[in-house]
Amino acid sequence: MALPALRALEDCSDWSKTVEPFIPQFYALPEKLLQVSTSPQGLVQLYRETNPLVSGFALSLFLGAVFLVVSEINRNYSQVDRCWSLLPTIYLAHFNLWARLAGLPSQRLDAAVFVGTAWSIRLTYNYWRKGGYTVGSEDYRWEIVRNQVPAIAFHFLNLTFISFIQSVLLFLIAAPGYVLLLSSRFEPEITGADVGYVAAELALVLVEWFADQQQWDYHGAKNAYREGKILPGYTQADLDRGFVTSGLWGYSRHPNFTAEQSIWFFMYQWGCFASNSLYGWTAAGPSFLILLFQGSTWLTELITAGKYPEYNEYRNRVGMFVPTSFSPYMTPVVKPKIIRTSELAKKLEQKQKQK
């Protein structure tokens, strides 16, 4: 049996009923794959007979091994980064495909895949135009980390976090798709709330797009400034600062990161709503994603503060993710110190006493 026999909608988010019974399938999957590896029909049959959560998780582990081997051979540790914008949507499409093969309602999963596709298009395009898919490109932070830790420690980091943990994380943030699949057996039709979640998700994708474009435009203006040109909409002081503080960046130091975390938190909440539950085990995905962003953003800001003197002032006045003020960031004006006559008199009196 590939799916649990559930009696109530709330059971769809219950770990003990929807995950635990299928753990033995995971252990038996490698042997079954070997048995049918040469038969396309056998592979399709095995796919249909295996719990979709199990097969999706197994794929994430397999890809983790691929990322590990490729990164160690090439000495390039951005292999997961190149697939980051695609894998969550692929996992959502996997749940959707499985539901269709099983003859189950798929309207909610269709909507989830639509959201995932919009997210993937935006992120893939932004990663591409920054040169992420150029041969040899790598996240600049990995080189900094490599220079700060022993080689054996970095290889262990690659074995655990960079390759495997990140790969599994990309599956976990899409795991609410499994809850949507199960809940569709009880409520097959899309509701107004489902439409609301889709609208909220697309709005967050739009926020990411605006934030990315504002940052892209600023760095384009910086490049032109290096060639002696100041583009319309920018001042010399803006470009001398070295980092963007206008638009959404005037209210949040990382508006794109805020939207990114919110997208997958909303996906989790969508699963909770669909299963009529306040919380569920799929919170693991967005929770770990938020922790990951805390660490990576801290490192990014540490590097940025070392490059740009004004960044510490910006950091003190603007929230990392959530806005802390209704007013946008303004570059502080340094006022000359006013020396009053009384202060001069006191200094003169002290000098006379010293004589």
Coordinates of C-alpha atoms in Angstrom, one line a residue:
M1 CA 0.0 0.0 0.0
A2 CA 1.5 3.3 -1.1
L3 CA -0.8 5.7 0.9
P4 CA -2.1 5.5 4.5
A5 CA -5.6 4.7 5.2
L6 CA -6.8 7.8 7.0
R7 CA -10.2 8.4 8.6
A8 CA -10.2 12.2 9.2
L9 CA -8.8 15.3 7.5
E10 CA -6.6 16.1 10.5
D11 CA -4.8 12.7 10.1
C12 CA -3.2 14.0 6.9
S13 CA -0.5 15.9 8.9
D14 CA 0.0 13.2 11.5
W15 CA 3.6 11.9 11.4
S16 CA 2.7 8.6 13.0
K17 CA 0.0 7.9 10.4
T18 CA 1.4 9.3 7.2
V19 CA 5.2 8.8 7.5
E20 CA 6.2 6.1 10.1
P21 CA 4.3 3.3 8.4
F22 CA 6.3 3.8 5.2
I23 CA 9.8 4.0 6.6
P24 CA 10.3 0.2 5.9
Q25 CA 9.6 1.1 2.2
F26 CA 12.6 3.4 2.2
Y27 CA 15.0 0.7 3.5
A28 CA 13.7 -1.8 0.9
L29 CA 13.8 0.6 -2.0
P30 CA 17.4 0.1 -3.1
E31 CA 17.0 -3.6 -3.5
K32 CA 13.7 -3.2 -5.4
L33 CA 15.3 -0.7 -7.7
L34 CA 18.1 -3.1 -8.6
Q35 CA 15.5 -5.8 -9.4
V36 CA 13.6 -3.6 -11.9
S37 CA 16.5 -1.4 -13.1
T38 CA 16.5 -2.9 -16.6
S39 CA 12.7 -2.8 -17.0
P40 CA 11.0 0.6 -17.8
Q41 CA 7.6 -0.9 -17.0
G42 CA 9.0 -2.3 -13.8
L43 CA 10.3 1.1 -12.8
V44 CA 6.9 2.8 -13.5
Q45 CA 5.2 0.1 -11.4
L46 CA 7.7 0.5 -8.5
Y47 CA 7.1 4.3 -8.7
R48 CA 3.4 3.8 -8.4
E49 CA 3.7 1.3 -5.5
T50 CA 6.1 3.4 -3.5
N51 CA 4.9 6.1 -1.1
P52 CA 5.6 9.4 -2.9
L53 CA 7.2 10.9 0.2
V54 CA 9.6 8.0 0.4
S55 CA 10.6 8.1 -3.3
G56 CA 11.0 11.9 -3.1
F57 CA 13.2 11.7 0.0
A58 CA 15.3 8.9 -1.6
L59 CA 15.8 11.1 -4.7
S60 CA 17.1 13.9 -2.5
L61 CA 19.7 11.6 -0.9
F62 CA 20.7 10.3 -4.3
L63 CA 21.2 13.9 -5.5
G64 CA 23.1 14.7 -2.4
A65 CA 25.6 12.0 -3.3
V66 CA 25.9 13.4 -6.9
F67 CA 26.5 16.9 -5.5
L68 CA 29.2 15.5 -3.2
V69 CA 31.1 13.6 -5.9
V70 CA 30.9 16.4 -8.5
S71 CA 31.9 19.1 -6.0
E72 CA 35.0 17.2 -4.8
I73 CA 36.1 16.3 -8.3
N74 CA 35.7 19.9 -9.6
R75 CA 36.7 21.6 -6.3
N76 CA 33.6 23.7 -6.8
Y77 CA 31.0 23.7 -4.0
S78 CA 28.1 25.5 -5.6
Q79 CA 26.6 22.4 -7.2
V80 CA 23.5 22.6 -5.0
D81 CA 23.2 26.3 -5.8
R82 CA 22.8 25.4 -9.5
C83 CA 19.8 23.2 -8.7
W84 CA 18.3 25.3 -5.9
S85 CA 15.8 27.1 -8.0
L86 CA 14.5 23.9 -9.7
L87 CA 14.4 21.1 -7.2
P88 CA 11.5 22.2 -4.9
T89 CA 9.3 22.6 -8.0
I90 CA 10.4 19.2 -9.3
Y91 CA 9.4 17.7 -6.0
L92 CA 6.0 19.4 -6.1
A93 CA 5.6 18.1 -9.7
H94 CA 6.5 14.6 -8.4
F95 CA 3.6 14.6 -5.9
N96 CA 1.3 15.9 -8.7
L97 CA 2.4 13.2 -11.1
W98 CA 2.0 10.5 -8.5
A99 CA -1.5 11.7 -7.7
R100 CA -2.5 11.6 -11.3
L101 CA -1.1 8.1 -11.9
A102 CA -3.0 7.0 -8.8
G103 CA -6.2 8.5 -10.1
L104 CA -6.4 11.0 -7.2
P105 CA -7.7 14.6 -7.3
S106 CA -4.8 16.9 -8.3
Q107 CA -6.3 20.4 -8.4
R108 CA -4.6 21.6 -5.3
L109 CA -1.3 20.1 -6.4
D110 CA -1.8 21.8 -9.8
A111 CA -2.0 25.1 -8.0
A112 CA 1.1 24.3 -5.9
V113 CA 3.1 23.4 -9.0
F114 CA 1.9 26.7 -10.6
V115 CA 3.3 28.6 -7.7
G116 CA 6.5 26.6 -7.7
T117 CA 7.0 27.2 -11.4
A118 CA 6.6 31.0 -11.0
W119 CA 9.1 30.9 -8.1
S120 CA 11.5 28.8 -10.2
I121 CA 11.4 31.0 -13.2
R122 CA 12.2 34.1 -11.2
L123 CA 15.0 32.6 -9.2
T124 CA 16.5 30.7 -12.1
Y125 CA 16.5 33.9 -14.2
N126 CA 18.1 36.0 -11.5
Y127 CA 20.8 33.3 -10.8
W128 CA 21.5 33.1 -14.5
R129 CA 22.0 36.8 -15.1
K130 CA 24.4 37.0 -12.2
G131 CA 26.5 34.3 -13.9
G132 CA 25.6 31.4 -11.7
Y133 CA 25.5 28.9 -14.5
T134 CA 28.9 30.1 -16.0
V135 CA 31.4 27.3 -16.0
G136 CA 33.5 27.5 -12.8
S137 CA 31.3 30.0 -11.0
E138 CA 31.0 29.5 -7.3
D139 CA 29.5 31.3 -4.3
Y140 CA 32.2 33.7 -3.1
R141 CA 31.4 32.8 0.5
W142 CA 32.7 29.2 0.1
E143 CA 36.2 30.4 -0.7
I144 CA 36.2 32.6 2.4
V145 CA 35.1 29.7 4.5
R146 CA 37.7 27.4 3.0
N147 CA 40.4 29.9 3.9
Q148 CA 39.3 30.1 7.5
V149 CA 39.0 26.4 8.4
P150 CA 41.3 23.3 8.0
A151 CA 40.9 21.4 4.8
I152 CA 39.6 18.2 6.5
A153 CA 36.9 20.3 8.3
F154 CA 35.7 21.9 5.0
H155 CA 35.5 18.4 3.4
F156 CA 33.4 17.3 6.3
L157 CA 31.2 20.4 5.9
N158 CA 30.7 19.4 2.3
L159 CA 29.9 15.9 3.2
T160 CA 27.2 16.9 5.6
F161 CA 25.8 20.4 5.1
I162 CA 26.7 21.6 1.6
S163 CA 25.8 18.4 -0.3
F164 CA 23.4 16.3 1.7
I165 CA 21.7 18.5 4.2
Q166 CA 20.9 21.2 1.6
S167 CA 19.7 18.6 -0.8
V168 CA 17.3 17.1 1.8
L169 CA 16.2 20.7 2.8
L170 CA 15.1 21.4 -0.8
F171 CA 12.9 18.3 -0.5
L172 CA 11.5 19.2 2.9
I173 CA 10.3 22.7 1.9
A174 CA 8.3 21.0 -0.8
A175 CA 7.0 18.2 1.6
P176 CA 3.7 20.1 2.2
G177 CA 2.8 18.9 -1.3
Y178 CA 2.4 15.4 0.3
V179 CA -0.1 16.8 2.8
L180 CA -2.0 18.5 0.0
L181 CA -2.1 15.2 -1.9
L182 CA -3.5 13.4 1.2
S183 CA -6.0 16.1 2.0
S184 CA -7.3 16.1 -1.5
R185 CA -8.8 12.7 -0.9
F186 CA -11.2 14.3 1.6
E187 CA -11.7 17.7 -0.1
P188 CA -10.9 17.4 -3.8
E189 CA -12.2 20.8 -4.9
I190 CA -10.2 24.0 -4.7
T191 CA -11.6 26.5 -2.2
G192 CA -11.5 30.2 -1.9
A193 CA -8.7 29.8 0.8
D194 CA -6.6 27.8 -1.7
V195 CA -6.9 30.7 -4.2
G196 CA -5.9 33.1 -1.4
Y197 CA -2.8 31.1 -0.7
V198 CA -1.9 31.1 -4.4
A199 CA -2.4 34.8 -4.6
A200 CA -0.3 35.4 -1.5
E201 CA 2.5 33.2 -2.8
L202 CA 2.5 35.0 -6.2
A203 CA 2.6 38.3 -4.4
L204 CA 5.7 37.2 -2.5
V205 CA 7.3 36.1 -5.7
L206 CA 6.6 39.6 -7.1
V207 CA 8.2 41.2 -4.1
E208 CA 11.3 39.1 -4.7
W209 CA 11.3 40.2 -8.3
F210 CA 11.2 43.9 -7.4
A211 CA 13.9 43.5 -4.8
D212 CA 16.2 41.6 -7.1
Q213 CA 15.6 44.2 -9.9
Q214 CA 16.4 47.1 -7.6
Q215 CA 19.6 45.5 -6.5
W216 CA 20.5 44.6 -10.1
D217 CA 19.8 48.2 -11.3
Y218 CA 22.0 49.6 -8.5
H219 CA 25.0 47.3 -9.3
G220 CA 24.5 48.3 -13.0
A221 CA 24.8 51.9 -12.0
K222 CA 27.9 51.1 -9.9
N223 CA 29.5 49.6 -13.0
A224 CA 28.7 52.6 -15.1
Y225 CA 30.1 54.9 -12.3
R226 CA 33.4 53.1 -12.5
E227 CA 33.5 54.1 -16.1
G228 CA 32.8 57.7 -15.2
K229 CA 29.1 57.8 -15.7
I230 CA 26.3 58.6 -13.2
L231 CA 23.1 57.1 -14.4
P232 CA 19.7 59.0 -13.9
G233 CA 18.1 58.3 -10.6
Y234 CA 21.4 58.0 -8.7
T235 CA 23.8 60.4 -7.1
Q236 CA 27.5 60.2 -6.6
A237 CA 26.9 59.7 -2.8
D238 CA 24.6 56.8 -3.5
L239 CA 27.2 55.1 -5.6
D240 CA 30.1 55.9 -3.3
R241 CA 28.2 54.1 -0.5
G242 CA 28.7 50.8 -2.3
F243 CA 25.4 49.1 -1.5
V244 CA 21.7 49.6 -2.3
T245 CA 19.5 51.4 0.2
S246 CA 16.6 52.6 -2.0
G247 CA 13.2 51.0 -2.7
L248 CA 12.5 48.0 -0.7
W249 CA 16.0 48.0 0.6
G250 CA 15.3 51.2 2.5
Y251 CA 13.0 49.2 4.8
S252 CA 14.6 45.8 4.9
R253 CA 18.3 44.9 4.5
H254 CA 17.3 41.7 2.7
P255 CA 13.8 42.1 1.3
N256 CA 14.4 39.3 -1.2
F257 CA 15.4 36.9 1.6
T258 CA 12.3 37.9 3.6
A259 CA 10.0 37.0 0.7
E260 CA 12.0 33.7 0.0
Q261 CA 11.5 32.5 3.6
S262 CA 7.9 33.6 3.6
I263 CA 7.1 31.7 0.4
W264 CA 8.0 28.3 1.9
F265 CA 6.5 29.2 5.3
F266 CA 3.2 30.0 3.5
M267 CA 3.5 26.6 1.6
Y268 CA 3.7 24.9 5.0
Q269 CA 0.7 26.9 6.2
W270 CA -1.2 25.9 3.1
G271 CA -0.7 22.3 4.0
C272 CA -1.8 23.0 7.6
F273 CA -5.0 24.6 6.4
A274 CA -5.7 21.9 3.9
S275 CA -5.4 19.3 6.7
N276 CA -7.3 21.4 9.2
S277 CA -4.3 21.4 11.5
L278 CA -2.7 24.1 13.5
Y279 CA 0.8 22.6 12.9
G280 CA 2.5 19.6 11.5
W281 CA 5.8 17.8 10.9
T282 CA 6.3 19.6 7.6
A283 CA 7.3 22.7 9.7
A284 CA 10.8 21.1 9.7
G285 CA 11.5 22.4 6.2
P286 CA 10.7 26.1 6.5
S287 CA 12.1 26.2 10.1
F288 CA 15.5 24.9 8.9
L289 CA 15.4 27.2 5.9
I290 CA 14.9 30.2 8.3
L291 CA 17.9 29.0 10.4
L292 CA 19.9 28.6 7.2
F293 CA 19.1 32.2 6.2
Q294 CA 20.1 33.5 9.6
G295 CA 23.6 31.9 9.3
S296 CA 24.2 32.8 5.6
T297 CA 22.9 36.3 6.0
W298 CA 25.2 36.9 9.1
L299 CA 28.2 35.8 7.0
T300 CA 27.1 38.0 4.1
E301 CA 26.7 41.0 6.3
L302 CA 30.0 40.4 8.0
I303 CA 31.8 40.5 4.6
T304 CA 29.8 43.5 3.5
A305 CA 30.5 45.5 6.6
G306 CA 34.2 44.9 6.1
K307 CA 33.9 46.5 2.6
Y308 CA 31.7 49.5 3.1
P309 CA 32.1 51.8 6.1
E310 CA 28.4 53.0 6.1
Y311 CA 27.0 49.4 6.3
N312 CA 27.1 49.3 10.1
E313 CA 25.0 52.5 10.3
Y314 CA 22.6 51.0 7.8
R315 CA 22.5 47.8 9.9
N316 CA 21.7 49.7 13.0
R317 CA 18.8 51.6 11.4
V318 CA 17.2 49.0 9.1
G319 CA 15.9 45.6 10.1
M320 CA 17.5 42.5 8.7
F321 CA 14.3 40.9 7.4
V322 CA 11.3 42.6 8.9
P323 CA 11.0 46.5 8.7
T324 CA 11.5 48.3 12.0
S325 CA 10.4 51.7 10.8
F326 CA 7.8 53.2 8.5
S327 CA 10.5 55.6 7.2
P328 CA 13.1 54.5 4.7
Y329 CA 16.8 54.6 5.4
M330 CA 18.5 58.0 4.9
T331 CA 22.2 58.4 4.8
P332 CA 23.2 60.2 8.0
V333 CA 24.4 63.8 7.7
V334 CA 27.6 64.3 9.6
K335 CA 27.3 67.7 11.3
P336 CA 30.5 69.6 12.4
K337 CA 30.9 69.8 16.2
I338 CA 30.0 73.3 17.5
I339 CA 32.5 74.5 20.1
R340 CA 30.9 76.9 22.5
T341 CA 32.7 79.9 24.2
S342 CA 32.2 78.3 27.6
E343 CA 34.0 75.2 26.4
L344 CA 37.0 77.3 25.1
A345 CA 37.1 79.1 28.5
K346 CA 37.3 75.8 30.4
K347 CA 40.1 74.5 28.2
L348 CA 42.0 77.7 28.6
E349 CA 41.6 77.6 32.4
Q350 CA 42.9 74.0 32.6
K351 CA 46.0 75.0 30.6
Q352 CA 46.7 77.9 33.0
K353 CA 46.4 75.6 36.0
Q354 CA 48.8 73.1 34.4
K355 CA 51.4 75.9 34.0

